[in-house]
Coordinates of C-alpha atoms (C1' of nucleotides) in Angstrom, one line a residue:
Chain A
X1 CA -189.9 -19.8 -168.2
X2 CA -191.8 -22.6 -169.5
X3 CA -190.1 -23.9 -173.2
X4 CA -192.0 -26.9 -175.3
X5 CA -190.4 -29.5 -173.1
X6 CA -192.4 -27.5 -170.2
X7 CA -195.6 -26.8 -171.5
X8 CA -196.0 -30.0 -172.4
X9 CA -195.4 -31.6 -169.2
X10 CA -197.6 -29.3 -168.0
X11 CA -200.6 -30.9 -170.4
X12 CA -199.7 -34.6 -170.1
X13 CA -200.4 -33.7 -166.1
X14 CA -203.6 -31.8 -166.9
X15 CA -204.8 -34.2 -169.0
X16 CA -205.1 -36.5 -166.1
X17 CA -206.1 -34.2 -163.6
X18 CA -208.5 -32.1 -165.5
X19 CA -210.5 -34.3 -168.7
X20 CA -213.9 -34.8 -168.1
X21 CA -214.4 -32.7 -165.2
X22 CA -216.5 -29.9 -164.5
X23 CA -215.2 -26.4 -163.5
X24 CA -217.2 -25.5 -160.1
X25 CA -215.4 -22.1 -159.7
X26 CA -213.1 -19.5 -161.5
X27 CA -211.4 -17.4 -159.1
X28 CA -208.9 -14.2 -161.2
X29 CA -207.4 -12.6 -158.9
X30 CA -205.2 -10.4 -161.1
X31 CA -206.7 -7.8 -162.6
X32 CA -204.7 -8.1 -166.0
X33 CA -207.2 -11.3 -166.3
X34 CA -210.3 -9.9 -165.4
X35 CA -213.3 -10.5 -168.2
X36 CA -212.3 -13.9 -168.8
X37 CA -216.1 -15.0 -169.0
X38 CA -217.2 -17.9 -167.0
X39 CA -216.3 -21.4 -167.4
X40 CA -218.2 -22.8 -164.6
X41 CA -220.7 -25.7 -165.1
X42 CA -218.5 -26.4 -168.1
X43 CA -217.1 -30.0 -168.7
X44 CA -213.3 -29.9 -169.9
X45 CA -213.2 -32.3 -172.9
X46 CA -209.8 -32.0 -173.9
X47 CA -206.1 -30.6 -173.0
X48 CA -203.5 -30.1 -176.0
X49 CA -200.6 -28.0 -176.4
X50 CA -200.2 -25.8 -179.3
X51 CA -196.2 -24.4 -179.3
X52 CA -196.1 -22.8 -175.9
X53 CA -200.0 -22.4 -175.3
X54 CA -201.9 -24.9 -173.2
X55 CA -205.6 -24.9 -174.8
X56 CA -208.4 -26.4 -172.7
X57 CA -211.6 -27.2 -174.6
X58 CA -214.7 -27.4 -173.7
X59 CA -217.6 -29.5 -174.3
X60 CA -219.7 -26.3 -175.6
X61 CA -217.0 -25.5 -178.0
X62 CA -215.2 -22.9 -176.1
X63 CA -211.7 -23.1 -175.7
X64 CA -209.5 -21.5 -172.7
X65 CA -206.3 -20.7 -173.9
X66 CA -203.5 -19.7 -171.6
X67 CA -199.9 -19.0 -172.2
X68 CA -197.5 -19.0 -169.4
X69 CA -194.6 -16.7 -170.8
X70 CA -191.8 -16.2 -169.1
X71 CA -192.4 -16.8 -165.1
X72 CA -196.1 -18.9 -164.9
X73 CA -196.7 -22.2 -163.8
X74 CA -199.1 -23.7 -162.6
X75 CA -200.0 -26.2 -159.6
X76 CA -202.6 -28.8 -159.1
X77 CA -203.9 -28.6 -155.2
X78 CA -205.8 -31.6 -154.0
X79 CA -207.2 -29.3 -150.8
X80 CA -207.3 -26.2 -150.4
X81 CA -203.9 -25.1 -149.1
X82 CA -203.3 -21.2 -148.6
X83 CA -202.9 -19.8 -151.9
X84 CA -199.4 -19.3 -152.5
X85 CA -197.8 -15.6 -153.6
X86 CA -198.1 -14.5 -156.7
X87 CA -201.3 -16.6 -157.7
X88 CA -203.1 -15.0 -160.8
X89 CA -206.3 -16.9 -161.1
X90 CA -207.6 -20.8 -159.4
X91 CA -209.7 -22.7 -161.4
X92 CA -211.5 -25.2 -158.9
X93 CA -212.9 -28.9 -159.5
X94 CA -214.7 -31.6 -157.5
X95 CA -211.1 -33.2 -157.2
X96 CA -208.6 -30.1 -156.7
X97 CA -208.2 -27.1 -158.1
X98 CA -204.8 -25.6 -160.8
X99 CA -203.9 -22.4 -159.5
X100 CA -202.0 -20.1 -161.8
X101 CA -198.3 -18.7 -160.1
X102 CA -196.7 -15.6 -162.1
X103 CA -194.6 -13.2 -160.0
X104 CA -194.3 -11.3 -163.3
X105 CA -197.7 -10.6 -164.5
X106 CA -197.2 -11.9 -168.4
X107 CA -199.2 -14.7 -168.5
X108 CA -202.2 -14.8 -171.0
X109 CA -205.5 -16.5 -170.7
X110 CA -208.5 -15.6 -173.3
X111 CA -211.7 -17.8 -174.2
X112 CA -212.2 -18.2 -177.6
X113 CA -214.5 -20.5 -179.6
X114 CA -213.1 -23.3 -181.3
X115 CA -211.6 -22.6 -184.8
X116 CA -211.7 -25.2 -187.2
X117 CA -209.3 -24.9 -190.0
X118 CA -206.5 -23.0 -188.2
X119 CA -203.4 -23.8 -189.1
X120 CA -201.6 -26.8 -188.0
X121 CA -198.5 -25.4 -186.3
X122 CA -195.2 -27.3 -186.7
X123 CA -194.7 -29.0 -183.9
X124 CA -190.9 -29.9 -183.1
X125 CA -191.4 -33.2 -181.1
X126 CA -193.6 -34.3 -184.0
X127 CA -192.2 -32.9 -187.1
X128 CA -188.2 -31.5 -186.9
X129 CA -187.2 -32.7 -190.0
X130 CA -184.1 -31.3 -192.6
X131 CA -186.1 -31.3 -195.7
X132 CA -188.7 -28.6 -194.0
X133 CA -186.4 -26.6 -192.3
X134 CA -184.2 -26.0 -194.8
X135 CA -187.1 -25.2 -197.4
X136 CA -188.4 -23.0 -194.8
X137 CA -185.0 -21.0 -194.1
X138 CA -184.2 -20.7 -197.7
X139 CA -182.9 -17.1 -198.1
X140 CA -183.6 -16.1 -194.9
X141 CA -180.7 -13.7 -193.3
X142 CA -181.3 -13.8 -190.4
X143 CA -179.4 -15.9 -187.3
X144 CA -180.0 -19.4 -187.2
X145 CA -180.9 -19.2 -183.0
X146 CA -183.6 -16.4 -184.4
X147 CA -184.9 -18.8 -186.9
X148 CA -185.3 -21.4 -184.6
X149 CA -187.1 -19.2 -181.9
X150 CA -189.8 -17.9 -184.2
X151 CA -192.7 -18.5 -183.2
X152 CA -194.6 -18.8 -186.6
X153 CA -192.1 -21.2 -187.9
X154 CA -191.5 -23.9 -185.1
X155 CA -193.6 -23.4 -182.3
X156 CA -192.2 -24.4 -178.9
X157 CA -188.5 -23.6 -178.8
X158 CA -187.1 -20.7 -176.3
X159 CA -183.8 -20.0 -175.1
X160 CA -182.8 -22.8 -173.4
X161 CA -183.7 -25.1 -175.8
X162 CA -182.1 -23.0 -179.0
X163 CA -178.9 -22.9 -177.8
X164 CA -178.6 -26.0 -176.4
X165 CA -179.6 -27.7 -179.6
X166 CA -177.1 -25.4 -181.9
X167 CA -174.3 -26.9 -179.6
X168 CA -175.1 -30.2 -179.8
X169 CA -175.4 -29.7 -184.1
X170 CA -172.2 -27.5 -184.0
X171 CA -173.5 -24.5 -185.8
X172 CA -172.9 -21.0 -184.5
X173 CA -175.8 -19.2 -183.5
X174 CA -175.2 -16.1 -185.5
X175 CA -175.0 -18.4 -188.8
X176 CA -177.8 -17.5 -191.7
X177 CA -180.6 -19.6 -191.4
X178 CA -180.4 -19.3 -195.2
X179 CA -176.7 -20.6 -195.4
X180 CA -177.0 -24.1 -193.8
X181 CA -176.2 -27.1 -195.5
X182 CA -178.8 -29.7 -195.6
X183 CA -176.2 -32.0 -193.6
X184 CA -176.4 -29.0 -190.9
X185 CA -180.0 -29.1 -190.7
X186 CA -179.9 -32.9 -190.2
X187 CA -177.7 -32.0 -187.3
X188 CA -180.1 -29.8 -186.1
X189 CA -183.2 -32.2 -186.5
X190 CA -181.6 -35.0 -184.8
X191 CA -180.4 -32.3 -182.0
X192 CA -183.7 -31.1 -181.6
X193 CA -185.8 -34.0 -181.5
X194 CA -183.6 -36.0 -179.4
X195 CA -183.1 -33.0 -177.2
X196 CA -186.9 -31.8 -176.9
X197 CA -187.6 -35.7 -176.2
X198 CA -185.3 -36.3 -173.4
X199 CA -186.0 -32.9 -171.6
X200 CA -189.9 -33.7 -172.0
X201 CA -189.6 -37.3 -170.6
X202 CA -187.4 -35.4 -167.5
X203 CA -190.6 -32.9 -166.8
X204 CA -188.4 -30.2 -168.1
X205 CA -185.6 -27.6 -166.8
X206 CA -185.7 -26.3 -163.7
X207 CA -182.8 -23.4 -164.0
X208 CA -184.5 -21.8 -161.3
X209 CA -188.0 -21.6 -160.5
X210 CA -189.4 -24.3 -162.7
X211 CA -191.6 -26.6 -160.9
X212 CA -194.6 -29.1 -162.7
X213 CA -198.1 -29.4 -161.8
X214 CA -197.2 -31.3 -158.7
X215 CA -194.5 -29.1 -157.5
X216 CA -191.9 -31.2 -158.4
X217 CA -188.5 -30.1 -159.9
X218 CA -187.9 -31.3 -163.7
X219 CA -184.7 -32.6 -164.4
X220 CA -183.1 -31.7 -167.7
X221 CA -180.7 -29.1 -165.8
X222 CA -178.4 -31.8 -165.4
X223 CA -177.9 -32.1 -169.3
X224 CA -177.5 -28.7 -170.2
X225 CA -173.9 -28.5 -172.1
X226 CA -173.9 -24.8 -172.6
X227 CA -176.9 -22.9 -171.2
X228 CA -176.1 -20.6 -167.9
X229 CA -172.7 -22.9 -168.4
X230 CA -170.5 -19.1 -169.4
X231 CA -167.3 -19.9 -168.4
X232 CA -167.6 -23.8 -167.7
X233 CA -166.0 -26.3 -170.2
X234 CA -167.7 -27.6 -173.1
X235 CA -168.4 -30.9 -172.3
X236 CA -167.5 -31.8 -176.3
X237 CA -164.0 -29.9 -176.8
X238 CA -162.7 -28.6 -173.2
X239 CA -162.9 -25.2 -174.3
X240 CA -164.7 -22.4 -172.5
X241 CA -168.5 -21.3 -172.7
X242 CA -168.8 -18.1 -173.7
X243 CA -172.3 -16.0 -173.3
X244 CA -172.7 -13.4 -175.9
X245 CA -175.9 -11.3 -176.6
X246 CA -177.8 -12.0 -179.6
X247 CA -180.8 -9.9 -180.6
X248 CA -181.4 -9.0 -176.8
X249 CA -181.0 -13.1 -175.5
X250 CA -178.3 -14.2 -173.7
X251 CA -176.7 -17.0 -176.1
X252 CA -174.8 -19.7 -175.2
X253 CA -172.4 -21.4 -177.7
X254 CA -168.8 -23.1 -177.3
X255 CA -166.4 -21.0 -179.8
X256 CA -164.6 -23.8 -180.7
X257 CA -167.3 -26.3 -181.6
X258 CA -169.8 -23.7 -182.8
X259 CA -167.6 -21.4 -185.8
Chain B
dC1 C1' -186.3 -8.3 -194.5
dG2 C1' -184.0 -7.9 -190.2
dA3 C1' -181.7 -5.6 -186.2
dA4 C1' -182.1 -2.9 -182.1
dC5 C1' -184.7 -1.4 -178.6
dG6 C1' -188.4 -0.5 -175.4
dA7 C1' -192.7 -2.4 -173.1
dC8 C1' -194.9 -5.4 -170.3
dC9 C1' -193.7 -6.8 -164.7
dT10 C1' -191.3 -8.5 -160.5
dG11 C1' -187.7 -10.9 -158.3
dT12 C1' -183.0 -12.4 -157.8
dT13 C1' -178.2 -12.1 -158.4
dC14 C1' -174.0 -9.5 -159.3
dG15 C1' -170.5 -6.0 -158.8
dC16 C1' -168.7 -2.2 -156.5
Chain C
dT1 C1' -174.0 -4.4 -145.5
dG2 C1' -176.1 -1.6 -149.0
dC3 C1' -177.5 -0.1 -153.4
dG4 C1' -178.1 0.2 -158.1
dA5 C1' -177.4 -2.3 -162.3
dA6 C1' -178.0 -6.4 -164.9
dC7 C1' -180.5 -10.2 -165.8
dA8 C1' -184.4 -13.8 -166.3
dG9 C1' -187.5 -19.4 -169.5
dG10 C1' -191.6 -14.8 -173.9
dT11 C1' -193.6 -11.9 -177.2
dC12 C1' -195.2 -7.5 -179.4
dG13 C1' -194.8 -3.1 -181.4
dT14 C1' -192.0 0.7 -183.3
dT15 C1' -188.2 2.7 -185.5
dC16 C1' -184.3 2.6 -188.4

DNA sequence: CGAACGACCTGTTCGC
DNA sequence: TGCGAACAGGTCGTTC
């Protein structure tokens, strides 16, 4: 479930919560996670997001790394109220404890020591800018909604966010990367940083089952335009939402504004 | 290089 | 009502 917009929310909550505490107990209780060493005595230095990962480092130089793919969350518990279903793994401090929720099992977490000189990945709420994209998509075939899902290129973007931000720049999903303008790529800069921005300052989407650290709904499902929208009008032109499948995702687009 | 598909999992919603 | 199919915010690997 969790997009950028998410993920993020999820580490500007941490990051209050969590930084300079001590872990007192690590509780997996999903097999899937088992052999995730130890962490406790260790003092949490830092919380940062990297694309969709959260990354908790450690004062020793460790770093727990956990991505939430499509169904985790997580939830900050002041006391210790019954665990709720689905809980994965709790990771307890003097103040609280975050317990991990993922009905379908895909969550990630793996320690790993800190690794100076990886690569900076682009960040979209920090760097969305014409010039790069287009450099980047030069020649590239493939669908624009692809392009801007990969991983490897801009890091954070999902479903949600893609097709909402292709609607808002009035490019077709199934356009070659490699064929837009630079004007179009302007479009979709300015789409995707103001989009990304707003949905981050509302604590995200909650389509269905999104919830922040404090089990409180986000907010950005009230400006969807086209997302889960099939059928509704396009806020833009009147015309119907149509839902199409592109390369296994349902996609999202307004026919009329996105040729 | 890229498209298509299956895996990984479980829960919810939809259509008949 | 019941039941199976389709679908879900993400990613990886394989095959064509």
């Amino acid at each position: 479930m969790p997009e950028l917009p998410e993920v993020e929310t999820l580490c500007r909550q941490l990051k209050k919560v969590i930084v300079n505490t001590e872990v007192q107990e690590l509780v997996i209780l999903d097999s899937k996670l088992n052999h995730v060493g130890r962490l406790v005595g260790w003092q949490i230095l830092s919380v940062r997001r990297r694309g969709k990962f959260l990354e908790l480092g450690f004062e020793n130089g460790e770093i727990l790394n956990l991505h939430l793919r499509m169904s985790g969350r997580l939830l900050w518990q002041r006391h210790q109220d019954a665990l709720p279903v689905h809980t994965r793994f709790q990771i307890s401090f003097s103040k609280g404890r975050i317990i991990c929720i993922d009905p379908r099992r895909f969550a990630t977490l793996s320690l790993q020591k800190r690794q100076d000189g990886s690569p900076p990945i682009a960040d979209p709420l920090k760097n969305f800018h014409a010039p790069s994209l287009r450099k980047t998509a030069q020649g590239r075939r493939l669908p624009v909604k692809s392009f801007l899902l990969d991983q490897n290129t801009i890091a954070g973007i999902g479903n949600i966010y893609a097709c909402e931000i292709l609607h808002r720049a009035s490019i077709s999903p199934w356009r070659k990367a490699g064929s837009l303008s630079f004007k179009e790529w302007q479009r979709v800069a300015a789409a995707g940083l103001s989009i990304l921005r707003k949905a981050t300052a509302c604590r995200g989407t909650s389509v269905s089952d999104w919830l922040d650290l404090h089990g409180k709904k986000g907010e950005y499902q009230h400006h969807l335009t086209v997302y889960g929208r099939a059928g509704c009008a396009c806020p833009h032109c009147g015309e119907k939402v149509q839902r199409m499948v592109l390369s296994g995702r349902g996609t999202y687009f307004c026919p009329s504004c996105q040729k």
